[in-house]
Short mmCIF file of C-alpha atoms in Angstrom, two decimals:
data_model
loop_
_atom_site.label_atom_id
_atom_site.label_comp_id
_atom_site.label_asym_id
_atom_site.label_seq_id
_atom_site.Cartn_x
_atom_site.Cartn_y
_atom_site.Cartn_z
CA MET A 1 -0.42 -0.19 0.02
CA SER A 2 1.05 3.38 -0.98
CA GLU A 3 1.67 6.61 1.39
CA TYR A 4 -1.25 7.88 -0.71
CA GLN A 5 -3.55 5.25 0.11
CA GLN A 6 -3.26 5.26 3.53
CA ASN A 7 -3.60 8.79 4.00
CA PHE A 8 -6.75 8.19 1.27
CA GLU A 9 -9.06 9.44 3.83
CA SER A 10 -7.15 13.17 4.88
CA ILE A 11 -6.92 12.99 0.71
CA ILE A 12 -10.56 12.52 0.50
CA SER A 13 -11.67 15.03 3.15
CA LYS A 14 -9.20 17.72 1.82
CA TYR A 15 -10.79 17.57 -1.92
CA ARG A 16 -14.39 15.97 -1.18
CA LEU A 17 -15.72 19.21 -2.20
CA SER A 18 -13.96 19.68 -5.63
CA LEU A 19 -14.75 16.24 -6.20
CA PHE A 20 -18.63 16.38 -5.18
CA LYS A 21 -18.70 19.72 -7.81
CA VAL A 22 -16.87 17.29 -10.43
CA ALA A 23 -19.79 14.58 -10.08
CA SER A 24 -22.58 17.39 -10.08
CA THR A 25 -20.76 18.82 -13.38
CA PHE A 26 -21.64 15.25 -15.01
CA GLU A 27 -25.20 14.28 -12.88
CA ALA A 28 -28.08 15.68 -12.39
CA ASP A 29 -29.55 13.30 -10.66
CA PRO A 30 -29.15 13.27 -6.74
CA THR A 31 -28.71 9.11 -6.74
CA LEU A 32 -26.16 8.60 -9.66
CA ARG A 33 -24.37 11.98 -8.94
CA LEU A 34 -23.61 9.87 -5.16
CA ASP A 35 -22.74 6.77 -7.40
CA LEU A 36 -20.73 8.75 -9.19
CA LEU A 37 -18.97 10.16 -6.64
CA GLN A 38 -18.08 6.41 -4.86
CA GLU A 39 -16.68 5.36 -8.53
CA MET A 40 -14.36 8.59 -7.97
CA PHE A 41 -13.59 7.41 -4.72
CA VAL A 42 -12.74 3.77 -5.95
CA ALA A 43 -10.87 5.14 -9.04
CA ILE A 44 -8.64 7.36 -6.95
CA TRP A 45 -8.10 4.63 -4.37
CA GLN A 46 -7.03 2.33 -7.09
CA ALA A 47 -4.52 5.70 -9.21
CA LEU A 48 -2.84 6.12 -6.11
CA ALA A 49 -1.25 3.15 -5.75
CA SER A 50 0.40 3.89 -9.40
CA PHE A 51 1.16 7.96 -8.76
CA LYS A 52 4.61 9.05 -9.50
CA GLU A 53 4.37 12.61 -8.58
CA GLN A 54 4.97 13.86 -11.90
CA SER A 55 2.01 16.19 -11.75
CA SER A 56 0.56 17.68 -8.27
CA LEU A 57 -1.67 15.71 -6.09
CA HIS A 58 -4.42 17.95 -6.78
CA THR A 59 -4.16 17.28 -10.33
CA PHE A 60 -3.84 14.08 -10.42
CA ILE A 61 -6.92 13.67 -8.40
CA TYR A 62 -8.84 15.76 -10.73
CA LYS A 63 -7.49 13.83 -13.59
CA VAL A 64 -8.76 10.67 -12.05
CA ALA A 65 -11.73 12.20 -11.07
CA TYR A 66 -13.03 13.66 -14.53
CA ASN A 67 -12.04 10.14 -16.25
CA GLN A 68 -14.29 8.38 -13.99
CA ALA A 69 -17.33 10.84 -14.51
CA LEU A 70 -16.09 10.48 -18.39
CA THR A 71 -16.54 6.61 -17.81
CA HIS A 72 -19.78 6.88 -15.52
CA VAL A 73 -21.55 9.29 -18.69
CA THR A 74 -20.77 6.47 -20.84
CA LYS A 75 -22.06 3.78 -19.57
CA GLN A 76 -25.51 6.02 -18.85
CA ARG A 77 -25.87 7.31 -21.89
CA LYS A 78 -25.27 3.03 -23.26
CA ASN A 79 -27.92 2.21 -20.48
CA GLN A 80 -30.07 4.72 -21.31
CA ASN A 81 -29.99 3.82 -25.26
CA PHE A 82 -30.42 0.50 -24.30
CA ASP A 83 -33.32 1.19 -22.66
CA GLU A 84 -34.75 3.30 -24.89
CA LEU A 85 -34.15 0.61 -27.55
CA THR A 86 -35.97 -1.99 -25.25
CA GLU A 87 -38.83 0.59 -24.86
CA SER A 88 -38.61 0.61 -28.56
CA ILE A 89 -38.88 -2.71 -29.21
CA GLU A 90 -41.73 -3.45 -27.21
CA CYS A 91 -43.36 -1.13 -28.92
CA LYS A 92 -42.82 -2.70 -31.63
CA ARG A 93 -43.44 -6.16 -30.09
CA SER A 94 -46.88 -4.41 -29.13
CA ASP A 95 -47.90 -2.86 -32.72
CA ILE A 96 -46.77 -6.97 -34.11
CA GLU A 97 -48.61 -8.19 -32.37
CA SER A 98 -51.34 -5.98 -32.45
CA HIS A 99 -51.56 -6.01 -36.43
CA VAL A 100 -51.30 -9.97 -35.97
CA SER A 101 -54.37 -9.88 -33.94
CA ALA A 102 -56.17 -7.14 -36.82
CA LEU A 103 -55.27 -9.55 -39.81
CA GLN A 104 -56.65 -12.72 -37.66
CA SER A 105 -59.75 -10.54 -37.07
CA LEU A 106 -59.65 -9.32 -41.01
CA SER A 107 -59.24 -12.85 -42.15
CA TYR A 108 -62.24 -14.21 -39.69
CA LEU A 109 -64.42 -11.38 -40.87
CA THR A 110 -63.53 -11.63 -44.55
CA ASN A 111 -64.00 -16.10 -44.25
CA LYS A 112 -67.59 -14.82 -42.81
CA ILE A 113 -68.51 -12.38 -45.55
CA GLY A 114 -67.40 -15.34 -48.23
CA LYS A 115 -70.33 -17.35 -46.78
CA LEU A 116 -72.43 -14.48 -48.06
CA PRO A 117 -74.31 -14.41 -51.66
CA ILE A 118 -72.09 -12.85 -54.16
CA ILE A 119 -74.10 -9.80 -54.53
CA GLN A 120 -74.80 -9.57 -50.58
CA ARG A 121 -70.53 -9.98 -50.19
CA GLN A 122 -70.05 -7.21 -53.00
CA LEU A 123 -72.26 -4.57 -51.15
CA ILE A 124 -70.84 -5.70 -47.23
CA THR A 125 -67.18 -5.02 -49.29
CA LEU A 126 -68.38 -1.63 -50.77
CA SER A 127 -70.06 -0.93 -47.35
CA LEU A 128 -67.30 -1.43 -45.18
CA GLU A 129 -64.58 0.45 -47.87
CA GLY A 130 -66.97 3.49 -46.92
CA VAL A 131 -69.08 3.57 -50.63
CA CYS A 132 -72.16 5.42 -50.56
CA TYR A 133 -75.16 3.81 -51.71
CA ASN A 134 -75.70 5.53 -54.58
CA ASP A 135 -71.93 4.20 -55.99
CA MET A 136 -73.01 0.80 -54.84
CA ALA A 137 -75.87 0.63 -57.19
CA GLU A 138 -74.19 1.74 -60.09
CA ILE A 139 -71.24 -0.48 -59.55
CA SER A 140 -73.65 -3.30 -58.68
CA GLY A 141 -76.12 -2.76 -61.21
CA LEU A 142 -78.99 -2.68 -58.70
CA SER A 143 -81.04 0.48 -57.77
CA VAL A 144 -80.67 2.42 -54.64
CA THR A 145 -83.67 0.95 -52.80
CA ASN A 146 -82.90 -2.42 -53.87
CA VAL A 147 -79.48 -2.05 -52.86
CA GLY A 148 -80.47 -1.05 -49.05
CA VAL A 149 -82.59 -3.91 -49.01
CA GLN A 150 -79.68 -6.64 -49.71
CA LEU A 151 -77.00 -4.28 -48.03
CA ASN A 152 -79.23 -5.21 -44.67
CA ARG A 153 -80.47 -8.98 -45.50
CA ALA A 154 -76.41 -9.00 -45.83
CA LYS A 155 -75.76 -7.51 -42.42
CA THR A 156 -78.10 -9.78 -40.75
CA LYS A 157 -76.85 -13.11 -42.29
CA LEU A 158 -73.22 -11.65 -41.19
CA ASN A 159 -74.72 -11.05 -37.36
CA LYS A 160 -76.69 -14.41 -37.41
CA LEU A 161 -72.70 -16.09 -39.17
CA LEU A 162 -70.69 -13.98 -36.13
CA GLU A 163 -72.97 -15.13 -33.14
CA ARG A 164 -73.08 -18.95 -34.04
CA GLU A 165 -69.11 -18.79 -33.36
#
């Protein structure tokens, strides 16, 4: 153990406020700031063993603290990016699940519509597309009144088919 490590407590006492300021500069969250401060203390303790007095102790401690703060910020960004990516994946997974569910529902509905007579199938499909009665009449060759009658029959049959299951 180096002489500086033996005097670790007095060194930390002397530089505690300065180290807190460095930590505050790099970390806004109070809990994470305390974590960073602890990480700085550990890094300083480990680095003191290799201190060769090529610079002042003050400069050396700041350099170690600064490097530890950079490491901390880098880790936090990676964690944040990972969390954002995870959330994004979860959102995408949820979107995919709802999309698959919608496709299954659409497939089920399409299957039931396929059991209707062809003219009613055509009118229901046009109705689901938001086509108005006049346009349905023109497309199908039926009168507007007959479109209404056939569409009501189709809806009734479709409801019965859907109720069965």
